[in-house]
Amino acid sequence: MRHNPLRSKAILSDLAGSDAPVGRRGFLTLGAALTGGLALGGKTAMADPAPEAPPADAPWSQSIGAGVVDRPYGRPADTEASVIRRNVPWLTASAESSVSFSPLQDLHGIITPNGLFFERHHAGRPDIDPAQHKLMIHGLVERPLLLTMKDILRFPSISRIHFIECPANGGMNWRAAQMNSLQFSHGMVSCAEWTGVRLSTLLEETGVKKDAKWAMVEGADGAHMNRSLPLDKCLDDCLVVYAQNGEALRPEQGYPLRLVVPGWEGNVNIKWLRRIKLGDKPWHSREETSKYTDLMPDGTSRGFTWLIDAKSVITFPCPEKPLDGPGLYEIRGLAWTGNGKVRRVDVSMDGGVNWQTAWLHEPVLSKALTKFTLPWRWDGRPALVASRVIDETGYVQPTIAELRKQRGSNSVYHNNSIQTWQVKSDGSVFNVQLA
Amino acid sequence: MYSSRKICLPITVILLAAGSLAGAAEPGSFGYGRVATPAQIAGWDIDVRGEDGAGLPPGKGTVDRGADVYAEQCAACHGTFGEGEGRFPKLVGGVGSLRDERPEPTVGSYWPFAPTLWDYINRAMPMAAPHTLSADDVYALTAYILSLNDLVPHEFVADRNSLPKVKMRNRDNFIWSDPRPDTVAAPCMNACVNAADVRISSTAEGRNLTPRTTGPLDTMQPK
């Protein structure tokens, strides 16, 4: 259900304690009473030394600030120093073949700032000289090409907003609730506006031979990471991009060139892209046999499980952002699906007994993060809050129990289950799973 | 509506013109870049297909030669006999474990195609100096790791003809198509489950596995 200001106004009068969804504009008219607790989200709020005293000028109001180009590139406020990507040291053998997680608990909206986009490297982050970087397209093409970055920038450009999610996001929660954190349980998803050229444009330029059915895409990093993609997907919506949120790609996201495969698992979105080869069969590379295959309880494995199924998570409250006493809160969250657009998000406060439909915030874009909110008057009693997304195909986000029934708990990847947060009466929040 | 339609028409004409500029069907319409020569392609054309070994280069390697290269290049991370050091991947073992509570997917227990092993060593190993080994040494390492897993006899010689013929144990246990969606749920709104049955089956509270999410990066080392 989309944001509807008219409806919001109509039901605003019975908001307090109500279960009815309220749009953001209506919600904001409730005024300043809400904002302190919402923005700071819990017990870390800065204490006012003299709450009764009238506000007076702070030192920064009685002095002159830094001039323009004091910081020619710019950076976050010093007090935001904790808002950073973080890793789990015990998870991987080395930081060069590892992951870092985006701090979803401190982010707002659907766009991930470039410095906070999650990382997954297989042989570390290469620092590439764009003047030497080339893209080769060959194999079953009419006209094999070697393109420089300068050449690629001349092609017709396109910008699209898409999420990228590592299929192992949430993998640590397959067996049990392990990570008591939004960042570590869901932080391997990020979303950006990507600018580049359609892969279909490049393949029109090379011409495609009629036997071509697959593409092998390969990076210029030390892992020479490679995956097979069906040609149909390449021609449908894949992008060869050089920019992320308006600036050149960050080195961690594939500078100077990467592939974006909308809605499909992060691993196929090859970074530092240097080669595309068309062929008649898939390659069965190490990354699509030994890894990124899903082991089932009967010992068989699913290969080529590229799609990111619909998933959602409540980003406030969460373990990092507890509640600060009873009262009115805005539940906030993100939803996404590789199938296209998010159709609806429902939220439960009682562990899935009853659900209410949340507001989706514009823009609701295909294969992009979508923001949802729902006002909630918390009475201070223990609660089990969870969100459930339904995408435009009608697919409903499953519970972990439903997923385990189909896939056991050894399949590592594609855990898109409903996330339940336990809210205790002191406002603290824990990652739990329900029987 | 009417006015927007009036504006739309010229835009459509422009778009059509741009479309023909892009020359949807004609290769080389833009004319950007250079046609890649066979020699240029050969410089990067390293991929090997798992199923049939297409792309495997000339060369060969024995198990014994592989043992020597392995000791020098691989054992520090993967262990003398492929048992894996620390959290670096095991290369050996786990046969018959795939249905266990703690399965061990290795070259011997999990990998479906032997040429993929050659391809991966060649493109990504050794980790600190990838793609620096000769084709012969990559063949030798492949032979040695297959032999550690009892997939080939000691006298096996790996080359472009022998590798695709190696029968890997788990080869027939992959389904190369996606059966999802594999869950179907009706989005119930009220009294969906009995409130008395809602029970926490697992919690991350108190596990002490989670790094901190404020302050500096957490090394998770004992302090």
XYZ file of C-alpha atoms in Angstrom:
658
model
C 0.000 0.000 0.000
C 1.426 3.346 -1.038
C 1.639 6.512 0.991
C -1.697 8.273 0.898
C -1.782 11.711 2.519
C -5.551 12.075 2.276
C -6.184 8.860 4.063
C -3.547 9.752 6.608
C -5.370 12.929 7.556
C -8.660 11.120 7.825
C -7.385 8.654 10.356
C -4.986 10.932 12.132
C -7.474 11.712 14.845
C -7.498 8.172 16.149
C -3.812 7.609 15.728
C -2.813 7.199 19.340
C -2.841 3.527 20.176
C -4.436 2.774 16.836
C -3.456 -0.075 14.597
C -4.236 1.872 11.434
C -1.412 2.735 9.082
C -0.593 6.407 8.830
C 1.303 8.152 6.068
C 4.485 9.982 6.772
C 3.122 13.462 6.187
C 0.299 12.955 8.614
C 2.628 11.407 11.085
C 4.971 14.372 11.036
C 2.159 16.760 11.906
C 2.171 15.195 15.334
C 5.027 17.548 15.961
C 8.161 17.789 17.918
C 7.047 15.551 20.753
C 8.096 12.595 18.658
C 11.306 13.641 17.078
C 13.835 13.347 19.897
C 13.179 9.720 20.648
C 12.829 8.805 16.993
C 15.978 10.378 15.700
C 18.232 9.146 18.419
C 16.442 5.897 18.906
C 17.234 4.952 22.445
C 19.431 5.210 25.424
C 22.417 6.698 23.675
C 20.621 10.062 23.481
C 22.799 12.930 24.604
C 21.826 14.100 28.073
C 20.892 17.739 28.413
C 22.786 19.032 31.467
C 20.057 21.534 32.348
C 16.812 20.542 30.746
C 14.857 23.341 32.389
C 17.185 26.144 31.251
C 16.224 28.084 28.113
C 18.390 27.141 25.136
C 21.371 29.432 24.758
C 23.884 29.869 21.960
C 26.423 27.067 21.761
C 30.094 27.874 20.985
C 29.534 27.112 17.275
C 26.866 29.807 17.186
C 29.259 32.446 18.494
C 32.270 31.817 16.279
C 33.094 31.587 12.609
C 33.244 28.175 10.992
C 35.586 26.611 8.480
C 35.640 28.042 4.979
C 34.699 26.430 1.708
C 37.090 23.750 0.469
C 38.327 23.329 4.027
C 37.427 19.746 3.173
C 37.586 19.682 -0.649
C 35.928 16.283 -0.867
C 33.925 16.370 2.340
C 33.353 13.786 5.015
C 30.766 12.950 7.682
C 30.674 14.874 10.960
C 33.346 13.727 13.390
C 30.641 12.593 15.809
C 29.447 10.036 13.205
C 32.737 8.143 13.459
C 30.984 4.974 14.627
C 28.940 4.732 11.444
C 31.288 2.491 9.495
C 31.444 -0.847 7.721
C 32.406 -3.601 10.117
C 33.532 -7.198 9.734
C 33.299 -10.356 11.820
C 36.902 -11.340 12.499
C 36.144 -14.969 13.352
C 34.110 -15.535 10.188
C 36.849 -15.769 7.552
C 40.490 -16.826 7.365
C 41.743 -13.487 6.085
C 40.481 -9.961 5.529
C 41.412 -10.200 1.826
C 38.846 -12.904 1.185
C 36.071 -11.666 3.399
C 33.051 -9.441 3.842
C 32.143 -6.245 5.614
C 28.652 -5.184 6.604
C 26.820 -1.941 5.995
C 25.613 -0.127 9.172
C 21.885 -0.310 8.315
C 21.000 0.741 11.866
C 22.376 4.237 11.195
C 21.167 4.725 7.624
C 18.061 6.537 6.427
C 16.270 6.099 3.132
C 17.021 3.703 0.303
C 20.438 4.883 -0.914
C 23.588 3.556 0.708
C 26.356 6.165 0.964
C 29.331 5.095 -1.129
C 31.713 4.765 1.793
C 29.287 2.475 3.630
C 28.333 0.083 0.816
C 29.041 -3.486 1.969
C 32.195 -5.178 0.686
C 32.898 -8.686 -0.513
C 36.333 -9.368 -1.915
C 37.848 -12.687 -2.935
C 41.432 -11.498 -3.355
C 41.366 -8.111 -1.705
C 40.599 -4.715 -3.213
C 42.777 -3.988 -6.248
C 43.712 -0.362 -6.868
C 43.379 -0.122 -10.639
C 44.748 2.538 -12.966
C 41.761 3.390 -15.168
C 44.092 4.465 -17.982
C 45.273 0.861 -18.186
C 41.944 -0.850 -17.581
C 40.270 -2.520 -20.556
C 37.141 -4.513 -21.191
C 37.399 -7.374 -23.674
C 34.265 -8.866 -25.231
C 34.885 -11.991 -27.287
C 33.890 -15.626 -27.810
C 30.730 -16.208 -29.845
C 30.512 -12.632 -31.111
C 30.778 -11.257 -34.638
C 33.270 -8.570 -33.778
C 35.455 -9.080 -30.670
C 36.197 -5.774 -28.978
C 38.778 -4.276 -26.688
C 37.421 -1.155 -25.007
C 39.189 1.443 -22.890
C 37.377 3.368 -20.167
C 37.304 6.329 -22.538
C 35.535 4.182 -25.134
C 32.999 2.898 -22.600
C 32.113 6.416 -21.469
C 31.165 7.342 -25.047
C 28.346 4.799 -25.271
C 24.779 5.946 -24.477
C 24.529 6.118 -20.690
C 21.833 4.925 -18.344
C 21.251 5.390 -14.596
C 19.287 2.930 -12.498
C 18.767 2.449 -8.747
C 19.301 -1.173 -7.699
C 20.181 -3.085 -4.557
C 22.994 -5.598 -4.423
C 22.789 -8.324 -1.792
C 25.293 -11.056 -1.032
C 23.340 -14.334 -1.018
C 25.119 -15.196 2.250
C 23.463 -12.207 3.957
C 21.787 -13.769 6.985
C 23.736 -16.986 6.434
C 24.933 -16.902 10.032
C 21.305 -17.211 11.167
C 20.458 -20.403 9.213
C 20.987 -22.700 12.200
C 20.019 -20.323 14.970
C 19.920 -16.654 15.905
C 23.634 -15.902 16.196
C 24.383 -12.255 15.577
C 22.759 -9.805 17.943
C 22.917 -6.959 15.500
C 21.130 -5.553 12.476
C 24.473 -4.683 10.893
C 25.802 -8.228 11.104
C 22.550 -10.060 10.411
C 21.426 -7.996 7.377
C 24.277 -5.638 6.445
C 25.328 -7.427 3.253
C 22.710 -5.522 1.274
C 23.190 -2.009 -0.090
C 21.554 0.105 -2.763
C 22.896 2.757 -5.109
C 22.172 4.645 -8.278
C 24.401 3.044 -10.896
C 25.414 4.769 -14.124
C 26.950 3.065 -17.107
C 26.004 1.412 -20.361
C 23.522 -1.374 -20.947
C 25.296 -4.668 -21.546
C 22.850 -5.196 -24.418
C 24.249 -2.062 -26.107
C 27.788 -3.449 -25.901
C 26.625 -6.819 -27.207
C 24.829 -5.129 -30.119
C 28.110 -3.440 -30.918
C 29.987 -6.765 -30.965
C 27.131 -8.728 -32.528
C 26.074 -12.051 -31.021
C 26.483 -15.348 -32.870
C 23.405 -17.519 -32.952
C 24.901 -20.352 -30.862
C 25.648 -18.011 -27.963
C 23.555 -18.865 -24.906
C 25.814 -17.934 -21.984
C 28.268 -15.241 -20.945
C 31.345 -15.693 -18.789
C 32.063 -12.495 -16.864
C 35.459 -12.000 -15.210
C 37.168 -9.485 -12.945
C 40.659 -8.016 -13.066
C 41.304 -8.689 -9.367
C 43.736 -11.335 -8.180
C 40.905 -13.869 -7.925
C 40.058 -13.268 -11.601
C 36.547 -13.861 -10.226
C 34.306 -15.360 -12.888
C 30.705 -16.471 -13.204
C 28.409 -17.712 -15.957
C 25.256 -15.787 -16.830
C 22.477 -16.736 -19.229
C 22.598 -14.507 -22.309
C 18.903 -13.672 -21.850
C 19.626 -11.952 -18.528
C 22.580 -10.078 -20.047
C 20.344 -8.701 -22.787
C 17.458 -7.994 -20.413
C 18.680 -5.535 -17.785
C 22.384 -5.973 -16.988
C 24.487 -2.829 -16.768
C 28.221 -2.238 -17.180
C 28.682 0.669 -14.793
C 31.399 3.176 -13.982
C 29.529 5.368 -11.506
C 27.788 4.912 -8.175
C 25.581 7.592 -6.629
C 26.854 10.184 -9.045
C 30.601 9.710 -8.681
C 33.066 7.192 -10.044
C 32.724 3.725 -8.508
C 34.596 3.278 -5.277
C 37.565 0.871 -5.504
C 35.722 -1.435 -3.077
C 32.784 -1.583 -5.513
C 34.803 -2.341 -8.626
C 36.524 0.845 -9.824
C 36.755 1.604 -12.651
C 34.129 -0.797 -14.055
C 31.707 -3.380 -12.714
C 28.746 -5.414 -13.787
C 25.337 -4.870 -12.192
C 22.939 -7.795 -12.561
C 19.702 -6.383 -11.114
C 17.955 -8.590 -8.585
C 20.516 -11.391 -8.727
C 22.957 -12.494 -6.040
C 25.857 -10.149 -5.373
C 28.534 -12.589 -6.498
C 27.502 -12.371 -10.185
C 27.783 -8.549 -10.123
C 31.454 -8.876 -11.117
C 33.648 -6.025 -9.876
C 36.740 -4.702 -11.690
C 35.152 -6.170 -14.836
C 37.704 -6.910 -17.553
C 36.258 -9.641 -19.759
C 32.967 -10.930 -21.134
C 33.093 -14.089 -23.233
C 30.042 -15.563 -24.931
C 29.671 -19.317 -25.219
C 27.137 -22.057 -25.803
C 27.311 -23.643 -22.304
C 27.903 -22.492 -18.730
C 31.433 -22.637 -17.327
C 30.754 -24.177 -13.888
C 33.468 -22.042 -12.311
C 34.573 -22.604 -8.741
C 32.282 -19.772 -7.602
C 29.239 -21.576 -9.024
C 30.072 -25.149 -7.978
C 32.155 -25.290 -4.809
C 30.597 -22.024 -3.592
C 27.280 -20.256 -4.200
C 25.459 -23.582 -4.497
C 22.844 -24.549 -1.914
C 23.267 -27.878 -0.095
C 19.939 -29.564 0.667
C 19.218 -32.027 3.513
C 19.143 -34.984 1.090
C 22.725 -34.275 0.003
C 21.821 -32.782 -3.377
C 22.755 -29.222 -4.216
C 21.026 -26.478 -6.130
C 23.222 -24.675 -8.636
C 22.560 -21.445 -10.536
C 20.281 -20.053 -7.817
C 20.831 -16.469 -8.867
C 17.601 -14.774 -7.804
C 17.382 -12.766 -4.594
C 13.973 -13.641 -3.160
C 11.854 -11.014 -1.447
C 13.150 -9.974 1.973
C 12.478 -7.284 4.544
C 13.822 -6.229 7.912
C 12.881 -3.729 10.579
C 15.764 -1.275 10.951
C 14.251 0.525 13.946
C 13.988 -0.768 16.568
C 16.876 -3.202 16.304
C 19.570 -4.511 18.681
C 21.723 -1.423 18.038
C 18.771 0.987 18.469
C 16.694 0.022 21.498
C 13.527 1.796 22.638
C 13.673 4.603 25.187
C 10.646 3.915 27.348
C 6.973 3.476 26.450
C 5.385 5.841 23.960
C 4.782 6.463 20.306
C 7.463 5.276 17.881
C 7.836 4.991 14.135
C 8.791 1.481 13.143
C 11.080 1.724 10.137
C 12.390 -0.840 7.751
C 13.586 -1.858 4.318
C 12.178 -4.356 1.840
C 13.487 -5.606 -1.503
C 12.977 -8.331 -4.072
C 14.842 -9.587 -7.122
C 11.474 -10.240 -8.732
C 10.759 -6.539 -9.300
C 8.792 -4.234 -7.034
C 7.712 -4.567 -3.444
C 3.910 -4.723 -3.341
C 3.238 -4.676 0.404
C 4.923 -4.979 3.777
C 3.137 -6.196 6.906
C 4.416 -5.711 10.438
C 3.637 -7.793 13.513
C 4.270 -6.797 17.140
C 3.258 -10.141 18.622
C 5.442 -12.717 16.902
C 3.241 -13.193 13.840
C -0.157 -13.664 15.463
C -1.535 -10.428 14.001
C -0.187 -8.238 11.224
C -0.745 -4.645 10.084
C 0.125 -3.247 6.690
C 2.900 -0.649 6.745
C 3.276 2.412 4.499
C 5.616 2.132 1.568
C 7.554 5.309 0.865
C 8.129 6.548 -2.653
C 10.011 5.828 -4.729
C 9.069 2.151 -4.953
C 11.494 0.989 -7.643
C 12.072 -2.347 -9.295
C 14.928 -4.327 -7.731
C 15.727 -1.500 -5.305
C 15.478 -1.076 -1.556
C 12.039 0.179 -0.527
C 11.402 2.018 2.720
C 8.421 1.243 4.949
C 7.197 2.728 8.211
C 4.401 2.150 10.688
C 3.590 4.112 13.846
C 3.517 2.034 17.016
C 2.493 3.026 20.491
C 4.617 0.806 22.689
C 3.049 0.079 26.061
C 6.306 -1.053 27.618
C 5.431 -4.733 27.584
C 7.647 -7.372 25.905
C 6.997 -7.581 22.181
C 8.145 -9.624 19.179
C 8.350 -7.320 16.169
C 8.762 -8.620 12.642
C 8.120 -7.585 9.044
C 6.898 -9.620 6.067
C 7.157 -8.468 2.454
C 4.958 -9.506 -0.451
C 6.398 -8.720 -3.880
C 4.705 -7.924 -7.166
C 4.642 -11.610 -8.138
C 2.638 -12.395 -4.983
C 5.592 -14.163 -3.356
C 5.396 -13.941 0.445
C 8.546 -13.737 2.592
C 8.731 -17.028 4.519
C 9.527 -17.770 8.159
C 12.837 -19.445 9.010
C 10.830 -22.542 9.963
C 9.252 -22.692 6.500
C 12.654 -22.296 4.850
C 14.241 -24.986 7.030
C 11.421 -27.367 6.179
C 12.383 -27.074 2.503
C 16.138 -26.586 2.711
C 17.391 -27.749 6.106
C 20.019 -25.497 7.664
C 23.183 -26.224 5.658
C 22.409 -24.325 2.483
C 24.378 -21.235 3.647
C 22.903 -18.929 0.993
C 19.551 -17.260 0.299
C 18.199 -16.980 3.826
C 15.426 -14.461 3.159
C 13.362 -15.369 6.202
C 11.299 -13.056 8.364
C 13.460 -11.392 11.038
C 11.987 -11.234 14.514
C 13.309 -8.742 17.074
C 12.485 -9.383 20.714
C 11.754 -6.141 22.577
C 12.131 -6.525 26.335
C 10.295 -4.349 28.811
C 13.438 -2.255 29.391
C 13.444 -1.437 25.673
C 16.447 -3.603 24.806
C 16.212 -5.563 21.546
C 17.495 -9.037 20.678
C 17.710 -11.184 17.558
C 15.495 -14.227 18.095
C 13.903 -17.000 16.093
C 10.459 -18.420 16.777
C 9.433 -22.067 16.892
C -3.409 14.958 -20.847
C -3.916 16.710 -24.199
C -0.950 19.030 -23.827
C 1.354 16.248 -22.715
C 0.371 14.275 -25.802
C 1.322 17.206 -28.001
C 4.745 17.314 -26.386
C 5.172 13.573 -26.624
C 5.061 13.400 -30.392
C 8.271 15.287 -31.192
C 10.013 13.447 -28.350
C 9.023 10.149 -29.920
C 10.517 11.262 -33.212
C 13.758 12.200 -31.481
C 13.867 8.885 -29.660
C 13.377 6.999 -32.909
C 16.221 8.938 -34.460
C 18.437 8.145 -31.470
C 17.429 4.510 -31.787
C 18.580 4.362 -35.389
C 21.786 6.125 -34.378
C 22.352 3.311 -31.905
C 21.939 0.920 -34.831
C 20.241 -1.784 -32.787
C 21.191 -4.635 -35.098
C 24.393 -3.579 -36.767
C 27.647 -4.565 -35.033
C 30.233 -1.823 -35.048
C 27.731 1.028 -35.433
C 29.359 3.108 -32.750
C 32.825 2.189 -33.886
C 34.313 2.795 -30.427
C 37.338 0.845 -29.248
C 39.336 -1.619 -31.274
C 38.599 -5.025 -32.664
C 40.458 -7.429 -30.367
C 43.149 -9.356 -32.235
C 43.674 -13.102 -31.685
C 46.933 -12.313 -29.910
C 45.203 -9.855 -27.574
C 42.449 -12.342 -26.833
C 44.999 -15.055 -26.068
C 46.511 -12.838 -23.366
C 43.378 -12.989 -21.224
C 41.562 -16.060 -22.531
C 42.213 -18.204 -19.457
C 38.809 -19.710 -18.722
C 38.301 -23.472 -18.623
C 34.868 -25.066 -18.676
C 34.216 -27.516 -15.873
C 32.060 -30.023 -17.639
C 34.190 -30.746 -20.722
C 37.500 -29.032 -19.946
C 37.201 -26.749 -22.986
C 39.979 -24.183 -22.748
C 42.513 -26.432 -20.967
C 45.929 -25.567 -22.421
C 48.737 -27.929 -23.522
C 50.948 -29.225 -20.735
C 50.890 -31.945 -18.097
C 51.780 -32.688 -14.508
C 52.352 -35.694 -12.264
C 51.246 -36.335 -8.703
C 54.850 -36.340 -7.446
C 55.675 -33.025 -9.075
C 52.418 -31.695 -7.629
C 53.487 -32.712 -4.124
C 56.622 -30.600 -4.460
C 54.795 -27.545 -5.804
C 52.100 -27.963 -3.156
C 54.593 -28.033 -0.286
C 56.112 -24.816 -1.543
C 53.032 -22.889 -2.672
C 49.963 -24.216 -0.848
C 50.677 -26.094 2.371
C 51.041 -22.996 4.551
C 47.312 -22.285 4.226
C 45.776 -25.575 3.101
C 47.849 -27.882 5.349
C 50.418 -30.511 4.372
C 47.751 -33.017 3.341
C 44.985 -30.610 2.420
C 43.526 -30.560 5.905
C 43.419 -26.729 5.994
C 45.166 -24.399 8.448
C 42.920 -22.297 10.671
C 39.879 -21.232 8.699
C 41.525 -21.684 5.295
C 39.629 -24.219 3.190
C 40.136 -27.944 3.594
C 40.864 -29.581 0.257
C 40.422 -33.150 1.432
C 37.919 -35.191 3.406
C 34.243 -34.945 4.158
C 33.313 -37.799 1.847
C 29.838 -38.996 2.803
C 29.271 -35.992 5.085
C 26.914 -33.952 2.918
C 23.800 -35.116 4.750
C 25.405 -34.675 8.175
C 24.629 -31.924 10.604
C 28.088 -30.489 9.905
C 28.870 -31.299 6.275
C 32.404 -30.847 4.935
C 32.325 -29.790 1.306
C 35.791 -30.336 -0.225
C 37.266 -31.195 -3.620
C 36.769 -34.844 -2.701
C 33.290 -34.643 -1.253
C 31.655 -31.777 -3.130
C 33.284 -30.471 -6.314
C 31.460 -31.779 -9.412
C 34.097 -31.199 -12.126
C 37.882 -31.766 -12.116
C 38.719 -29.141 -14.797
C 37.219 -26.499 -12.491
C 40.036 -27.279 -10.050
C 42.639 -26.548 -12.734
C 40.797 -23.348 -13.658
C 40.544 -22.096 -10.094
C 44.177 -22.811 -9.155
C 45.279 -21.166 -12.384
C 43.186 -18.021 -11.973
C 43.224 -17.419 -8.232
C 46.082 -19.259 -6.534
C 48.394 -18.948 -4.738
C 46.443 -16.265 -2.945
C 49.313 -13.778 -2.540
C 50.569 -14.230 -6.135
C 47.675 -15.425 -8.266
C 48.108 -16.562 -11.866
C 51.880 -16.878 -11.592
C 52.239 -20.670 -11.856
C 53.080 -22.415 -15.134
C 50.422 -24.538 -16.840
C 52.501 -27.636 -16.032
C 52.631 -26.747 -12.344
C 48.885 -26.149 -12.271
C 48.373 -29.578 -13.875
C 50.720 -31.091 -11.287
C 48.882 -29.444 -8.374
C 45.561 -30.599 -9.771
C 46.861 -34.155 -10.031
C 48.212 -34.041 -6.468
C 44.978 -32.697 -4.925
C 42.875 -35.241 -6.837
C 45.244 -37.950 -5.605
C 45.005 -36.743 -1.966
C 41.268 -37.284 -2.367
C 41.725 -40.811 -3.807
C 40.048 -39.677 -7.013
C 42.990 -40.721 -9.205
C 45.795 -43.297 -8.779
C 49.316 -42.214 -7.811
C 50.577 -42.652 -11.379
C 47.921 -40.298 -12.792
C 49.179 -37.610 -15.165
C 46.929 -34.586 -15.485
C 46.544 -33.019 -18.932
C 43.830 -31.589 -21.146
C 42.595 -35.080 -22.066
C 42.750 -36.826 -18.703
C 41.187 -34.164 -16.456
C 37.709 -34.055 -18.037
C 37.514 -37.861 -17.637
C 38.048 -37.852 -13.867
C 34.765 -38.903 -12.266
C 34.100 -36.647 -9.291
C 32.082 -38.193 -6.452
C 29.437 -35.503 -6.200
C 29.053 -34.857 -9.918
C 25.508 -36.181 -10.250
C 24.134 -34.505 -7.130
C 23.741 -30.987 -8.503
C 20.467 -29.678 -9.875
C 21.390 -26.935 -12.327
C 18.041 -25.201 -12.255
C 16.404 -23.131 -9.565
C 13.308 -24.725 -8.000
C 12.368 -21.577 -6.104
C 9.917 -20.334 -5.049
C 9.897 -23.371 -2.801
C 7.709 -21.849 -0.087
C 4.125 -20.767 -0.499
C 2.395 -18.785 2.206
C -0.904 -16.963 2.356
C -0.365 -13.582 3.988
C -2.710 -14.091 6.947
C -3.451 -10.898 8.898
C -5.253 -11.860 12.119
C -5.002 -14.710 14.609
C -2.553 -16.395 12.232
C -1.065 -18.602 14.907
C -2.201 -19.415 18.402
C -0.623 -16.767 20.643
C 0.094 -19.431 23.264
C 2.207 -21.326 20.718
C 4.543 -18.414 19.986
C 7.815 -19.479 21.548
C 11.394 -18.250 21.146
C 13.421 -21.203 19.871
C 16.739 -19.435 19.697
C 18.226 -16.115 20.733
C 21.484 -14.346 19.991
C 21.447 -12.881 23.502
C 24.458 -13.876 25.536
C 26.273 -15.738 22.742
C 29.117 -13.229 22.648
C 29.649 -13.762 18.926
C 28.727 -10.256 17.803
C 31.439 -7.651 17.295
C 30.636 -4.202 18.658
C 28.755 -1.793 16.425
C 30.018 1.433 17.996
C 33.547 2.695 18.597
C 36.577 1.382 16.713
C 36.614 -1.864 14.748
C 36.509 -4.905 16.982
C 39.294 -7.461 16.611
C 37.307 -9.991 18.689
C 40.620 -10.869 20.330
C 40.670 -11.620 24.063
C 41.588 -8.437 25.898
